[in-house]
Coordinates of C-alpha atoms in Angstrom, one line a residue:
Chain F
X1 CA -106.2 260.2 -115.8
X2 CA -105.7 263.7 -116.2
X3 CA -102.8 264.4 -113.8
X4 CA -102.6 266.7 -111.1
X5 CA -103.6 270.2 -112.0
X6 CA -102.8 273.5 -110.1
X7 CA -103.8 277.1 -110.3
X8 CA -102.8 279.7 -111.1
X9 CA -99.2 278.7 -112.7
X10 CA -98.1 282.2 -111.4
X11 CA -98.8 284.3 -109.1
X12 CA -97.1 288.0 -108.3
X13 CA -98.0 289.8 -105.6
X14 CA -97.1 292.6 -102.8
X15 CA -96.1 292.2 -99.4
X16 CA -98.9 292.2 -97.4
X17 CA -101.4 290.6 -99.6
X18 CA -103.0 287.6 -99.2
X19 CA -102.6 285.4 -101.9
X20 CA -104.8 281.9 -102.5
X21 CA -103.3 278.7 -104.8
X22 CA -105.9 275.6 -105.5
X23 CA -105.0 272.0 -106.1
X24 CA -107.1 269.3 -108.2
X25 CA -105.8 266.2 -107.4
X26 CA -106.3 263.2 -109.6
X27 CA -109.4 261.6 -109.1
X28 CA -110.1 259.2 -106.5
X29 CA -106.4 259.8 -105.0
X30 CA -107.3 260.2 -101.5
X31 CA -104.3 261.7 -100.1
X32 CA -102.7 265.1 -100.7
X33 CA -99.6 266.8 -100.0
X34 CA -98.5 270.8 -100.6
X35 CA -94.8 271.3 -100.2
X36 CA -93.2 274.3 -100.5
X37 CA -89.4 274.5 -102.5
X38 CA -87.5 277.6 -102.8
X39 CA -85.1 278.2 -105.4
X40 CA -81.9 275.4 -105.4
X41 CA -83.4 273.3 -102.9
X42 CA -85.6 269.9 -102.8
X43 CA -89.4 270.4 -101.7
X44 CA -90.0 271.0 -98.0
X45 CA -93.5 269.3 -96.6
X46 CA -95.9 271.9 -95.6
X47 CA -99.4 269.4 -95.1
X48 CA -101.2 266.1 -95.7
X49 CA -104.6 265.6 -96.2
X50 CA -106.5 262.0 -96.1
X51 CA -109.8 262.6 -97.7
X52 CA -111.1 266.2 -96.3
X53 CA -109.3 265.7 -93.0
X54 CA -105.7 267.5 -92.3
X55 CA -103.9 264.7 -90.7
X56 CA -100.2 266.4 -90.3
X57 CA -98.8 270.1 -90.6
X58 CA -95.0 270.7 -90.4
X59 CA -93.5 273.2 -88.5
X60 CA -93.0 275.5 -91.4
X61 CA -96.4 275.8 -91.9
X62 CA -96.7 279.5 -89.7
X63 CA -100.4 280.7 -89.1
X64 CA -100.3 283.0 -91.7
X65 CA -100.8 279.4 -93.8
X66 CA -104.2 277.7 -93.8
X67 CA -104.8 274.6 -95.9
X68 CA -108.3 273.0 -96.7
X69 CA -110.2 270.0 -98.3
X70 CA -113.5 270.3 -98.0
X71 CA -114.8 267.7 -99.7
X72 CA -112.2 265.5 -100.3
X73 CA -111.5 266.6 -103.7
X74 CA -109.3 269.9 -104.4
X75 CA -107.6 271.8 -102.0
X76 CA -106.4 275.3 -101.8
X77 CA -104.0 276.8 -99.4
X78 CA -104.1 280.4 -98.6
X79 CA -101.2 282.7 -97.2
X80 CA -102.5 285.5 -95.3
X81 CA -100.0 289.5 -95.0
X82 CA -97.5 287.5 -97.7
X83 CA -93.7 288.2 -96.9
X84 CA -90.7 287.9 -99.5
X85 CA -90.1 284.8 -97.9
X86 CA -92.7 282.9 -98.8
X87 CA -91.6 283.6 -102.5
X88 CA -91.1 280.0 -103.7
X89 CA -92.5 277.3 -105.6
X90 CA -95.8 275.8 -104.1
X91 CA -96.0 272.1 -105.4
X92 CA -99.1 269.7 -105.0
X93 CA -99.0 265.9 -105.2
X94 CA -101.4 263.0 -104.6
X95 CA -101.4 259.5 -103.7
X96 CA -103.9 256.7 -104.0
X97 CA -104.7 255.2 -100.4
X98 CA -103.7 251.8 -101.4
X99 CA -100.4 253.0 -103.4
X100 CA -97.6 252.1 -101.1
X101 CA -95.0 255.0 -102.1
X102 CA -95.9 257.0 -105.4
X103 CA -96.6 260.2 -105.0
X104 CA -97.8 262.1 -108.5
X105 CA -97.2 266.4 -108.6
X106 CA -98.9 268.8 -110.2
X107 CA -96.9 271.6 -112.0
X108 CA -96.7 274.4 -108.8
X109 CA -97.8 277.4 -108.2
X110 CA -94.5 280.3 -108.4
X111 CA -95.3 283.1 -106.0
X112 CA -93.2 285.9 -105.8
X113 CA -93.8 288.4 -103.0
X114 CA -92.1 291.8 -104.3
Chain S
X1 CA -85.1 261.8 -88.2
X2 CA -84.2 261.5 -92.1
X3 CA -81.9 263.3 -94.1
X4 CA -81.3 263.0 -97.7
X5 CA -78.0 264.2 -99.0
X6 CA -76.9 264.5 -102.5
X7 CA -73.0 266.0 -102.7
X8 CA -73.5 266.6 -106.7
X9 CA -74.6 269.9 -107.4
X10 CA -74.1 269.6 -110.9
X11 CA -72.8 267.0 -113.3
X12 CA -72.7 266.8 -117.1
X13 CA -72.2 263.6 -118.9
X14 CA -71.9 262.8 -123.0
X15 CA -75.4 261.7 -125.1
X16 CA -75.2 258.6 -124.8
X17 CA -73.3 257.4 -121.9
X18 CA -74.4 256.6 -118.6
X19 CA -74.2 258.8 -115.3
X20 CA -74.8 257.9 -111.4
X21 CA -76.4 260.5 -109.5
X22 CA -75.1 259.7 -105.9
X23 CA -77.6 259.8 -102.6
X24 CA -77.3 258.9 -99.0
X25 CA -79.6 259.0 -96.7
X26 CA -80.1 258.4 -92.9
X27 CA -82.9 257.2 -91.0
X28 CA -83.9 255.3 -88.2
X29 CA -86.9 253.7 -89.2
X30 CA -86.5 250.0 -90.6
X31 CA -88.9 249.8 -93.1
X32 CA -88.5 253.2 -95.6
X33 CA -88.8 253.8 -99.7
X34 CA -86.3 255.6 -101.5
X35 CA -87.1 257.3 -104.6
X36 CA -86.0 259.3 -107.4
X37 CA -87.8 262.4 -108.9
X38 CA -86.6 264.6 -111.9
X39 CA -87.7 267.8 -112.3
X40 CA -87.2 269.3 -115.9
X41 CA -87.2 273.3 -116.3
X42 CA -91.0 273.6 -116.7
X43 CA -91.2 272.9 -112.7
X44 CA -93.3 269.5 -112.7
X45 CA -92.2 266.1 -110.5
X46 CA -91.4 263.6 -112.3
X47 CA -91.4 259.9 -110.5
X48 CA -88.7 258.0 -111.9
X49 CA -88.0 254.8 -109.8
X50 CA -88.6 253.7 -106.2
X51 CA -86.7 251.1 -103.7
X52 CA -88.3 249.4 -100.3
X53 CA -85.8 249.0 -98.3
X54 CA -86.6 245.3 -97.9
X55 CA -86.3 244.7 -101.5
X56 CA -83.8 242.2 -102.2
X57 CA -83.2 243.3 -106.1
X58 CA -81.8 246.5 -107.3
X59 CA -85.1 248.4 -109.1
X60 CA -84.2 249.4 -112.4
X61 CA -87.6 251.2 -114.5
X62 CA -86.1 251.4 -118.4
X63 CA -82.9 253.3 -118.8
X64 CA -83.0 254.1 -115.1
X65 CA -81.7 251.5 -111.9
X66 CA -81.2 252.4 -108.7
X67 CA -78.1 250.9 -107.2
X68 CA -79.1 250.6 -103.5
X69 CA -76.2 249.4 -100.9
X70 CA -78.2 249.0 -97.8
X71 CA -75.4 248.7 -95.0
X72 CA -73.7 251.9 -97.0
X73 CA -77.3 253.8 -96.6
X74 CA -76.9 254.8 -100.5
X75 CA -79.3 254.6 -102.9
X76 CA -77.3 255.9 -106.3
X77 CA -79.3 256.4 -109.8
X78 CA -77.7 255.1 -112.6
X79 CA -79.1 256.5 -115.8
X80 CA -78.2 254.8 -119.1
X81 CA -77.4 256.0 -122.6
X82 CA -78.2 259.9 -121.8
X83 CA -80.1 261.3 -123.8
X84 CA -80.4 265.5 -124.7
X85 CA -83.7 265.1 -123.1
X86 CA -82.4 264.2 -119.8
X87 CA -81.2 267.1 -119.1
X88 CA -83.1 268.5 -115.8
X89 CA -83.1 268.6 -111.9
X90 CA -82.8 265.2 -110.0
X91 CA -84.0 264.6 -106.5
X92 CA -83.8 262.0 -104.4
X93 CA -86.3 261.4 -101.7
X94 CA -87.0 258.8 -99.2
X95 CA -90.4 257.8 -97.2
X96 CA -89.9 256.2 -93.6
X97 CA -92.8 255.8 -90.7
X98 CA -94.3 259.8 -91.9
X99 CA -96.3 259.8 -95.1
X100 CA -94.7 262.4 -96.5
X101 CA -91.8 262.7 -98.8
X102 CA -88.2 264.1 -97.8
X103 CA -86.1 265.6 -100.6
X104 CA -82.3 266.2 -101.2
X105 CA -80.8 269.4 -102.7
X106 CA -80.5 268.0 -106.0
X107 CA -78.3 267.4 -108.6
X108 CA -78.6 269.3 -111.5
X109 CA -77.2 266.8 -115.0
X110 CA -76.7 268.2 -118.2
X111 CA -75.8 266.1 -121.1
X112 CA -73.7 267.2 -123.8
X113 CA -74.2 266.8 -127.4

């Protein structure tokens, strides 16, 4: 069990840009979550994933934000014409199917949008 | 609905005593899980300790419990003998009917030497 692993750690980048975070969940976890926490405040849910399929997408999730799971495995999310907004943390956590609560995070992606 | 609120921004308490971290919540599903999450410096979630609401005994995971008053809809962490290492970011969270997770603000505890 290797943990949840994300990539890049760190990401700096200019408004405008689009800007692309992947998420290897720990294996044969078949759920997925990316929430999104800004500085002095809990994580926010952004999307849910069962296997490849995106069952649930909150409200903050604008269409400049695309998730995927292609093959049930990793995940990326992509923001597309970045704002200084979306600076924040960008955390990734999985759950096995049968697990009734436990939700296990990876270490987040940091954007900042300068 | 749920909310999570946690009125402790920050708290320090003394190596080795104990500390509650206080957190309410509201909700109107019937069955829901409450959990706690600590969140050192280096950014990662940690899961510390989870309560179903239909549990009848207070969870308690090593140094940690989780002092859960159902008809006061608190759900307060009690962390004993602090240690230097405990020093981070806690969250409280709870799960109702969605799948995913809500968070409080957080309380940030630093113990002392």
């Amino acid at each position: 069990d290797t943990g949840v692993s994300q990539d890049p750690r760190h990401k700096i980048t200019k408004r405008g840009q689009n800007v692309t975070f992947r998420c290897d969940p720990i294996s044969e976890h078949n759920r997925l979550y990316w929430y999104r926490q800004t500085l002095g405040q809990g994580p926010e849910f952004l999307t849910y994933f069962q296997n490849e399929a995106q069952l649930e997408k909150s409200r903050l999730l604008s269409d400049r934000f695309s998730a995927e799971r292609p093959k049930g495995s990793f995940s990326t999310l992509e923001i597309q014409r970045t704002e200084q907004g979306d600076s924040a943390m960008y955390l990734c956590a999985s759950q096995r199917r049968d697990s009734p609560y436990e939700q296990y995070f990876g270490p987040g992606t940091r954007l900042t949008v300068t | 609905a749920q909310k999570i609120t946690q009125t402790q921004p920050g708290m320090f308490v003394q190596e080795k005593e104990a500390v509650t971290l206080d957190c309410t919540y509201d909700t109107s599903d019937q069955s829901y899980g409450l959990f706690w999450y600590k969140q050192p410096s280096s950014g990662e979630m940690i899961f510390l300790i989870y309560q179903g609401s239909y549990d009848e005994q207070n969870a308690t995971e090593g140094r940690y419990s989780l002092n859960f008053q159902k008809a006061r809809k608190s759900a307060n962490l009690v962390i004993s003998a602090s240690q230097l290492g405990d020093s981070a970011m806690y969250f409280c969270a709870m799960k109702g009917s969605a799948r995913q997770l809500t968070f409080g603000s957080g309380t940030q505890l630093t113990v002392l030497p």
